[in-house]
Amino acid sequence: MAQVKSHKIVLPGEQVSDLFENNQNEESNNSEVICLGPGLLQTGDQIQAINSGVLRHIPKTNKYWVQGNKRKYTPATGEPVIGVITAKHAEGYRVDIGSAHQATLPLLAFEGATKRNKPNLSIGALIYAKVSIANKDMDPEIECYNSDTGKSEGFGELKNGFTIRASLGFCHRLLTSDTPILSIIGQYLPFEVAIGLNGHIWVNAGEESHKKTVMIGNAIENAEHLNHNECQAMVKELMNRA
Amino acid sequence: MTNQDTKTPNNIQRPDRRTATQIRPLSCKQGFLTQVDGSAQFAASNRSTVICGIYGPTEVKPQDEILDKAFIDVKYRPDVGIPGTKDTLSKVVLRDTFKHIIMRSLHPRTMIQLNFQVTQSDGSIEALAINAGVMALIDAGVPLKYTIAAVSCCIDVDGNALLDPTQDEMNDAVSIHTFAFSNIESDNNTPIYSNSTGKFSLEEYKMCFELCKVGANKILAFMKTCIETKISQLNQS
């Protein structure tokens, strides 16, 4: 991952343009094009924060964004999400992914699906999918395959297992390698996990071990505010108790 | 009442040992409700407390749907009894205030619901509700144009302006004024919100305005400290 510089904490309404200029001097990065990510908005010649959080910056690409923590999901293109099928239509499924509007999952957006060979998912089924269209004025659309290769790449129905809810920031952190909890649990037990950036985490420790599945779920839920050593101690205690 | 009568002497001793221009010690807690998308509790000296919980942006009833904006729904419950006419007024006032600070066009065809619950009532509830609402919206990650802070001020029978009045002081007051200011420096002379009740002169109004501006800036600084403490605590782990 590119080097991320952490900066000061911003509140909605704060002007951040002057911070940019300071950074450009110290990085001696002459590129005048800057890229604004979530939480920042340009009004006229000023850039202001619209969310609170830490102002982050990648000097190499001149990207800026505000890293906050939310619990309500707003879809963004390319993000993996976990959803529940709520309805089936002629052309696709309606999927609850936790956003303001339900997502559409076309019947043909699966690996190997054709007009004759459609997937058969029942209402209430859990699916792991990728957001393909995210526009604030339209309902989001998701797909269970990579549309470039036609392969599922791990997306599809999630059978068995158990889902837990976590904050969106924690789900983002779990997907980066510097969050140790998943590998610590892996030292004790084999398990599968799917992380949706909509705040849902699916875990499965095998068909015969519901107890272990629930335990892993609890361990991940507990780990949100723990550091490496605390995670290790917490998992060790849970495993000893079991 | 003449101009000489209105003054803000610092030697006035109020019943709770504050000076006229002093606000009560504030406390704020964010994200403590588990079932909502964002929450905050804002209290003044643990005698006046408002809790705010936010749902949203979430699904909206078809009759409330706005094609290019988010619909703002406010529910307001007093500390005692069922909501009455006065509480409905507070609700409408809060709704109209938050309508202007939430970036509604970023979440079209959705609803953002703010639930206010007064848990302790000892004056300045109106201002505390605005502050609690802002902190809860920040916790929920709802996009805001700016952060605002509100504070009340009252003129007592002697013509003294008292900042952040208690319920007793409000009961005896001639007029009560509430202002909210944003954290945008160029806007510092334009209040986002202004509400006055009672009989007062222009001089008194101006004095309360200046007093509240100083008070609101203190509250804004407090809000910033609150959020900084919370985020740096999370980043330590």
Coordinates of C-alpha atoms in Angstrom, one line a residue:
Chain A
M1 CA 0.0 0.0 0.0
A2 CA 1.2 3.5 -0.8
Q3 CA 2.6 5.5 2.0
V4 CA -0.2 7.3 3.8
K5 CA 0.6 10.3 5.8
S6 CA -1.7 11.1 8.7
H7 CA -2.5 14.6 9.4
K8 CA -4.7 16.7 11.6
I9 CA -8.3 16.0 12.6
V10 CA -10.9 18.1 10.7
L11 CA -14.5 19.0 11.5
P12 CA -17.2 19.7 8.9
G13 CA -16.9 23.3 7.5
E14 CA -13.2 23.6 8.1
Q15 CA -11.2 24.9 5.2
V16 CA -8.4 22.6 4.3
S17 CA -6.9 24.3 1.3
D18 CA -4.0 25.9 3.3
L19 CA -3.0 22.5 4.6
F20 CA -2.5 21.3 1.1
E21 CA -0.1 24.1 0.2
N22 CA 2.0 23.3 3.3
N23 CA 2.2 19.7 2.3
Q24 CA 3.2 20.4 -1.2
N25 CA 6.2 22.4 0.0
E26 CA 7.5 19.8 2.3
E27 CA 7.0 16.9 -0.1
S28 CA 8.5 19.0 -3.0
N29 CA 5.8 17.4 -5.1
N30 CA 5.1 19.8 -8.0
S31 CA 2.1 18.1 -9.4
E32 CA -0.7 20.7 -9.3
V33 CA -3.5 18.2 -9.8
I34 CA -4.9 17.0 -6.5
C35 CA -7.5 14.3 -6.1
L36 CA -10.2 14.7 -3.5
G37 CA -11.7 11.6 -1.9
P38 CA -14.6 11.1 0.5
G39 CA -15.3 13.8 3.1
L40 CA -13.9 16.7 1.1
L41 CA -15.8 19.1 -1.2
Q42 CA -14.7 22.0 -3.4
T43 CA -16.7 25.2 -3.2
G44 CA -15.4 27.9 -5.4
D45 CA -11.6 28.1 -4.9
Q46 CA -11.8 26.7 -1.4
I47 CA -11.8 23.1 -0.3
Q48 CA -13.7 22.3 2.9
A49 CA -14.3 19.2 4.9
I50 CA -17.9 17.9 5.1
N51 CA -17.2 15.0 7.5
S52 CA -15.2 14.7 10.6
G53 CA -12.1 12.5 10.8
V54 CA -8.4 12.4 10.1
L55 CA -7.3 14.1 7.0
R56 CA -5.2 11.6 5.0
H57 CA -2.8 12.2 2.2
I58 CA -0.9 10.0 -0.2
P59 CA 2.0 12.2 -1.4
K60 CA 2.8 10.1 -4.5
T61 CA -0.6 10.5 -6.1
N62 CA -1.6 13.7 -4.3
K63 CA -4.8 12.1 -3.0
Y64 CA -6.6 13.6 0.0
W65 CA -9.5 12.2 1.9
V66 CA -11.1 12.3 5.3
Q67 CA -10.9 9.0 7.2
G68 CA -13.9 8.8 9.5
N69 CA -16.0 6.0 10.9
K70 CA -19.6 5.4 10.1
R71 CA -22.2 2.7 10.6
K72 CA -24.5 3.5 7.7
Y73 CA -23.3 2.3 4.3
T74 CA -23.2 4.5 1.2
P75 CA -22.4 2.3 -1.9
A76 CA -19.2 3.1 -3.9
T77 CA -18.2 1.4 -7.1
G78 CA -15.9 -1.7 -6.7
E79 CA -16.5 -2.3 -3.0
P80 CA -17.2 -5.8 -1.8
V81 CA -20.5 -6.1 0.1
I82 CA -22.5 -8.8 1.9
G83 CA -26.3 -8.6 1.3
V84 CA -29.5 -10.5 1.8
I85 CA -31.8 -11.3 -1.1
T86 CA -35.2 -9.8 -0.4
A87 CA -37.1 -10.3 -3.7
K88 CA -36.8 -12.0 -7.0
H89 CA -37.9 -10.4 -10.3
A90 CA -37.8 -11.6 -13.9
E91 CA -34.6 -9.7 -14.6
G92 CA -32.8 -10.0 -11.2
Y93 CA -32.8 -10.0 -7.5
R94 CA -33.3 -7.2 -5.0
V95 CA -30.6 -7.3 -2.3
D96 CA -30.5 -5.5 1.0
I97 CA -26.9 -4.3 1.4
G98 CA -27.6 -1.9 4.3
S99 CA -27.7 1.3 2.2
A100 CA -30.6 3.7 1.8
H101 CA -31.9 1.9 -1.3
Q102 CA -31.9 -1.8 -2.0
A103 CA -29.4 -3.0 -4.7
T104 CA -30.3 -4.8 -7.9
L105 CA -28.4 -8.0 -8.7
P106 CA -29.1 -9.0 -12.4
L107 CA -29.6 -12.7 -13.0
L108 CA -26.8 -12.7 -15.6
A109 CA -24.2 -11.2 -13.2
F110 CA -23.0 -14.6 -12.1
E111 CA -20.1 -16.8 -13.3
G112 CA -21.3 -18.9 -16.2
A113 CA -24.9 -17.6 -16.1
T114 CA -26.8 -17.6 -19.4
K115 CA -30.4 -17.0 -20.3
R116 CA -31.0 -20.7 -20.0
N117 CA -28.7 -21.4 -17.1
K118 CA -29.7 -18.9 -14.4
P119 CA -28.7 -19.1 -10.7
N120 CA -31.4 -20.1 -8.3
L121 CA -31.1 -18.2 -5.0
S122 CA -34.0 -18.2 -2.6
I123 CA -35.2 -15.2 -0.6
G124 CA -33.2 -14.7 2.5
A125 CA -30.0 -16.1 0.9
L126 CA -26.8 -14.4 1.8
I127 CA -24.5 -13.2 -1.1
Y128 CA -21.1 -11.7 -1.4
A129 CA -21.0 -9.3 -4.3
K130 CA -19.2 -6.3 -5.7
V131 CA -20.8 -2.9 -6.3
S132 CA -20.8 -2.3 -10.1
I133 CA -23.0 0.9 -10.2
A134 CA -23.1 3.4 -7.4
N135 CA -24.8 6.7 -8.2
K136 CA -26.6 8.8 -5.7
D137 CA -29.6 9.3 -8.0
M138 CA -30.0 5.6 -8.9
D139 CA -30.5 2.4 -7.1
P140 CA -27.1 0.6 -6.7
E141 CA -26.3 -2.4 -8.8
I142 CA -24.1 -5.3 -7.7
E143 CA -22.6 -8.3 -9.4
C144 CA -21.3 -11.7 -8.3
Y145 CA -18.5 -12.0 -10.9
N146 CA -15.7 -10.0 -12.4
S147 CA -17.2 -8.7 -15.6
D148 CA -13.8 -8.5 -17.3
T149 CA -12.8 -12.1 -16.8
G150 CA -16.2 -13.7 -16.3
K151 CA -14.9 -15.6 -13.2
S152 CA -16.6 -15.5 -9.8
E153 CA -13.3 -14.6 -7.9
G154 CA -14.8 -15.6 -4.6
F155 CA -18.1 -13.8 -5.0
G156 CA -21.4 -15.6 -4.9
E157 CA -23.8 -17.2 -2.4
L158 CA -22.5 -17.6 1.2
K159 CA -23.7 -20.9 2.5
N160 CA -23.7 -21.8 6.3
G161 CA -21.7 -19.6 8.5
F162 CA -22.8 -16.6 10.5
T163 CA -22.7 -12.8 9.9
I164 CA -21.8 -10.1 12.4
R165 CA -22.1 -6.3 12.2
A166 CA -19.2 -4.0 12.6
S167 CA -18.4 -0.4 11.9
L168 CA -17.4 0.6 8.3
G169 CA -14.0 1.8 9.4
F170 CA -13.2 -1.5 11.1
C171 CA -14.2 -3.5 8.0
H172 CA -11.9 -1.3 5.9
R173 CA -9.1 -2.0 8.4
L174 CA -9.7 -5.7 8.3
L175 CA -9.1 -5.7 4.6
T176 CA -5.6 -4.2 5.1
S177 CA -2.8 -6.5 6.2
D178 CA -1.9 -4.4 9.3
T179 CA -4.9 -5.6 11.3
P180 CA -3.8 -8.7 13.1
I181 CA -7.0 -10.3 14.5
L182 CA -7.8 -12.6 11.5
S183 CA -4.3 -14.1 11.4
I184 CA -4.2 -14.5 15.2
I185 CA -7.5 -16.5 15.1
G186 CA -6.0 -18.4 12.2
Q187 CA -3.2 -19.6 14.4
Y188 CA -5.7 -21.5 16.5
L189 CA -8.5 -22.5 14.1
P190 CA -9.1 -22.9 10.4
F191 CA -12.0 -20.7 9.2
E192 CA -13.4 -18.8 6.2
V193 CA -14.3 -15.1 6.3
A194 CA -15.9 -12.7 3.9
I195 CA -15.7 -9.0 4.7
G196 CA -18.2 -6.6 3.2
L197 CA -17.4 -2.9 3.3
N198 CA -21.1 -2.3 4.2
G199 CA -20.3 -3.4 7.8
H200 CA -21.2 -7.1 7.5
I201 CA -18.7 -9.8 8.2
W202 CA -19.4 -13.4 7.4
V203 CA -17.5 -16.2 9.2
N204 CA -17.6 -20.0 8.9
A205 CA -15.5 -22.6 10.7
G206 CA -17.0 -25.6 9.0
E207 CA -20.4 -27.2 8.9
E208 CA -20.0 -29.2 12.1
S209 CA -18.7 -26.4 14.3
H210 CA -21.3 -23.8 15.0
K211 CA -19.8 -23.1 18.4
K212 CA -16.4 -22.2 16.8
T213 CA -18.1 -20.1 14.2
V214 CA -19.9 -18.0 16.9
M215 CA -16.7 -17.8 18.9
I216 CA -14.7 -16.4 15.9
G217 CA -17.5 -13.9 15.3
N218 CA -17.3 -12.7 18.9
A219 CA -13.5 -12.5 18.7
I220 CA -13.7 -10.3 15.6
E221 CA -16.4 -8.1 17.1
N222 CA -14.3 -7.6 20.3
A223 CA -11.1 -6.8 18.4
E224 CA -12.3 -3.4 17.0
H225 CA -10.6 -1.3 19.6
L226 CA -7.7 -3.7 20.6
N227 CA -4.1 -3.6 19.6
H228 CA -1.9 -6.5 18.5
N229 CA -1.0 -7.8 22.0
E230 CA -4.5 -7.3 23.4
C231 CA -5.9 -9.2 20.4
Q232 CA -3.6 -12.1 21.1
A233 CA -4.5 -12.2 24.8
M234 CA -8.2 -12.0 24.0
V235 CA -8.1 -14.8 21.4
K236 CA -6.0 -17.0 23.7
E237 CA -8.5 -16.6 26.6
L238 CA -11.5 -17.4 24.3
M239 CA -9.7 -20.5 23.0
N240 CA -8.8 -21.7 26.5
R241 CA -12.4 -21.2 27.7
A242 CA -13.8 -23.3 24.8
Chain B
M1 CA -35.0 50.8 29.4
T2 CA -32.0 53.0 28.5
N3 CA -28.7 52.0 27.2
Q4 CA -26.9 52.6 30.5
D5 CA -29.0 50.0 32.2
T6 CA -27.9 47.1 30.1
K7 CA -24.5 45.8 31.2
T8 CA -22.6 42.6 31.6
P9 CA -20.7 43.1 34.8
N10 CA -18.4 40.2 35.7
N11 CA -19.0 40.7 39.4
I12 CA -22.6 39.5 39.3
Q13 CA -22.8 36.4 41.4
R14 CA -25.3 33.9 40.1
P15 CA -26.9 31.2 42.3
D16 CA -24.5 28.6 40.9
R17 CA -21.5 30.8 41.5
R18 CA -21.0 31.6 37.8
T19 CA -20.2 35.1 36.5
A20 CA -22.7 36.6 33.9
T21 CA -20.6 35.6 30.9
Q22 CA -19.7 32.1 32.1
I23 CA -21.2 28.9 30.5
R24 CA -21.8 25.8 32.6
P25 CA -19.3 23.0 32.4
L26 CA -20.1 20.9 29.3
S27 CA -20.0 17.2 28.7
C28 CA -20.5 15.3 25.5
K29 CA -20.6 11.6 24.7
Q30 CA -20.7 10.2 21.2
G31 CA -21.7 6.9 19.7
F32 CA -23.0 5.3 22.9
L33 CA -26.4 4.0 21.4
T34 CA -26.0 0.7 19.7
Q35 CA -29.1 0.5 17.5
V36 CA -28.8 3.9 15.7
D37 CA -26.4 5.1 13.0
G38 CA -25.1 7.9 15.1
S39 CA -25.7 9.3 18.6
A40 CA -24.6 12.0 21.0
Q41 CA -25.5 13.2 24.5
F42 CA -24.8 16.9 25.3
A43 CA -25.1 18.1 28.9
A44 CA -24.5 21.3 30.8
S45 CA -23.2 20.8 34.3
N46 CA -25.1 17.5 34.4
R47 CA -28.3 19.4 35.1
S48 CA -29.6 19.8 31.5
T49 CA -29.1 16.9 29.2
V50 CA -30.3 16.1 25.6
I51 CA -29.7 12.8 23.8
C52 CA -29.9 12.7 20.0
G53 CA -30.0 9.6 17.9
I54 CA -29.7 9.6 14.1
Y55 CA -31.0 7.1 11.6
G56 CA -29.9 7.6 8.1
P57 CA -29.6 8.2 5.3
T58 CA -32.2 5.5 5.1
E59 CA -35.3 4.5 3.2
V60 CA -38.1 7.1 3.0
K61 CA -41.9 6.8 2.9
P62 CA -43.1 7.4 -0.7
Q63 CA -45.2 10.5 0.4
D64 CA -42.1 12.1 2.0
E65 CA -39.7 11.4 -0.8
I66 CA -37.9 14.4 -2.3
L67 CA -36.4 13.7 -5.7
D68 CA -33.2 15.7 -5.4
K69 CA -32.8 16.0 -1.6
A70 CA -32.8 14.1 1.6
F71 CA -36.0 14.4 3.7
I72 CA -35.2 15.5 7.3
D73 CA -37.5 14.0 9.9
V74 CA -37.2 15.3 13.5
K75 CA -38.8 13.6 16.6
Y76 CA -38.6 15.5 19.8
R77 CA -39.6 14.2 23.2
P78 CA -39.5 16.2 26.5
D79 CA -38.2 14.8 29.7
V80 CA -41.6 14.6 31.3
G81 CA -45.0 13.8 29.8
I82 CA -46.0 13.4 26.1
P83 CA -44.9 15.9 23.5
G84 CA -47.2 19.0 23.4
T85 CA -47.6 22.2 21.4
K86 CA -44.3 23.7 22.8
D87 CA -42.4 20.5 21.8
T88 CA -43.9 20.6 18.3
L89 CA -42.5 24.1 18.0
S90 CA -39.1 22.9 19.1
K91 CA -39.3 20.1 16.6
V92 CA -40.1 22.5 13.7
V93 CA -37.4 24.9 14.8
L94 CA -34.8 22.1 15.0
R95 CA -35.9 20.7 11.6
D96 CA -35.5 24.0 9.9
T97 CA -32.1 24.6 11.5
F98 CA -30.7 21.2 10.5
K99 CA -32.2 21.4 7.0
H100 CA -29.7 24.2 6.4
I101 CA -26.6 22.6 7.7
I102 CA -27.0 19.0 6.3
M103 CA -25.9 18.6 2.7
R104 CA -29.2 17.2 1.6
S105 CA -28.4 17.0 -2.1
L106 CA -25.7 14.4 -1.5
H107 CA -28.3 11.8 -0.4
P108 CA -31.4 12.3 -2.7
R109 CA -34.5 10.2 -2.1
T110 CA -33.5 9.2 1.4
M111 CA -34.5 10.2 4.9
I112 CA -32.3 11.4 7.7
Q113 CA -34.2 11.1 11.0
L114 CA -33.1 12.9 14.1
N115 CA -34.5 11.7 17.4
F116 CA -34.2 14.1 20.4
Q117 CA -34.9 13.1 23.9
V118 CA -34.5 15.5 26.8
T119 CA -33.4 13.6 29.8
Q120 CA -32.8 16.4 32.3
S121 CA -34.2 19.9 32.0
D122 CA -32.6 22.9 33.7
G123 CA -32.6 25.7 31.2
S124 CA -31.0 26.3 27.7
I125 CA -32.6 23.1 26.3
E126 CA -33.1 24.6 22.9
A127 CA -29.4 25.4 22.5
L128 CA -28.3 22.0 24.0
A129 CA -30.6 20.2 21.5
I130 CA -28.9 21.9 18.6
N131 CA -25.5 21.0 20.0
A132 CA -26.5 17.4 20.6
G133 CA -27.9 17.2 17.1
V134 CA -24.7 18.4 15.5
M135 CA -22.5 16.0 17.5
A136 CA -24.8 13.1 16.6
L137 CA -24.8 14.0 12.9
I138 CA -21.0 14.2 13.0
D139 CA -20.9 10.7 14.7
A140 CA -23.3 9.3 12.0
G141 CA -21.0 10.7 9.3
V142 CA -23.8 12.7 7.6
P143 CA -22.2 15.4 5.3
L144 CA -22.5 18.8 6.9
K145 CA -21.9 22.3 5.4
Y146 CA -20.4 23.4 8.7
T147 CA -20.4 22.7 12.4
I148 CA -22.6 24.9 14.5
A149 CA -22.8 25.6 18.2
A150 CA -25.8 27.2 20.0
V151 CA -26.0 29.0 23.3
S152 CA -28.8 30.9 25.1
C153 CA -28.7 34.2 26.9
C154 CA -31.3 36.0 29.0
I155 CA -31.9 39.5 30.3
D156 CA -32.9 39.6 33.9
V157 CA -35.2 42.2 35.6
D158 CA -32.2 44.4 36.4
G159 CA -31.2 44.5 32.7
N160 CA -28.2 42.2 33.2
A161 CA -27.4 39.7 30.4
L162 CA -26.8 36.2 31.7
L163 CA -25.2 33.6 29.5
D164 CA -26.4 30.0 29.5
P165 CA -29.2 30.5 31.9
T166 CA -30.7 27.9 34.2
Q167 CA -34.4 27.2 34.4
D168 CA -34.8 29.5 37.4
E169 CA -33.0 32.3 35.6
M170 CA -35.1 31.8 32.5
N171 CA -38.3 31.9 34.5
D172 CA -37.4 35.3 36.0
A173 CA -36.0 36.6 32.7
V174 CA -37.5 39.5 30.8
S175 CA -36.3 38.2 27.5
I176 CA -34.5 35.1 26.3
H177 CA -32.3 34.9 23.2
T178 CA -30.7 31.8 21.5
F179 CA -28.1 32.1 18.8
A180 CA -26.2 29.5 16.8
F181 CA -22.9 30.3 15.0
S182 CA -21.0 28.2 12.5
N183 CA -17.2 27.4 12.6
I184 CA -16.7 29.3 9.3
E185 CA -14.6 32.3 10.2
S186 CA -16.0 34.6 7.5
D187 CA -19.5 33.9 8.7
N188 CA -18.8 34.7 12.3
N189 CA -21.0 37.7 12.3
T190 CA -24.0 35.9 10.7
P191 CA -25.9 33.7 13.1
I192 CA -27.2 30.4 11.7
Y193 CA -30.0 30.5 14.1
S194 CA -31.6 33.2 16.2
N195 CA -34.7 33.0 18.4
S196 CA -35.8 35.6 20.9
T197 CA -38.8 35.7 23.2
G198 CA -39.9 38.5 25.5
K199 CA -39.6 42.3 25.4
F200 CA -36.2 43.8 24.7
S201 CA -34.4 46.8 23.1
L202 CA -32.0 46.7 20.1
E203 CA -29.1 47.4 22.5
E204 CA -30.0 44.4 24.6
Y205 CA -30.3 42.2 21.5
K206 CA -26.9 43.3 20.3
M207 CA -25.3 42.7 23.7
C208 CA -26.8 39.2 23.8
F209 CA -25.6 38.6 20.2
E210 CA -22.0 39.5 21.2
L211 CA -22.2 37.5 24.4
C212 CA -23.5 34.4 22.6
K213 CA -20.9 34.7 19.9
V214 CA -18.2 34.4 22.4
G215 CA -20.0 31.5 24.2
A216 CA -20.7 29.7 20.9
N217 CA -17.0 29.9 19.9
K218 CA -16.1 28.3 23.3
I219 CA -18.6 25.5 22.6
L220 CA -17.2 25.0 19.1
A221 CA -13.7 24.6 20.6
F222 CA -15.1 22.2 23.1
M223 CA -16.7 20.1 20.3
K224 CA -13.5 20.0 18.4
T225 CA -11.6 18.9 21.5
C226 CA -14.2 16.2 22.1
I227 CA -13.9 14.8 18.6
E228 CA -10.1 15.0 18.6
T229 CA -9.9 13.1 21.9
K230 CA -12.3 10.4 20.6
I231 CA -10.4 9.9 17.3
S232 CA -6.9 9.9 18.9
Q233 CA -8.1 7.4 21.5
L234 CA -9.3 5.1 18.7
N235 CA -6.1 5.5 16.7
Q236 CA -3.9 4.5 19.7
S237 CA -5.3 1.0 19.7

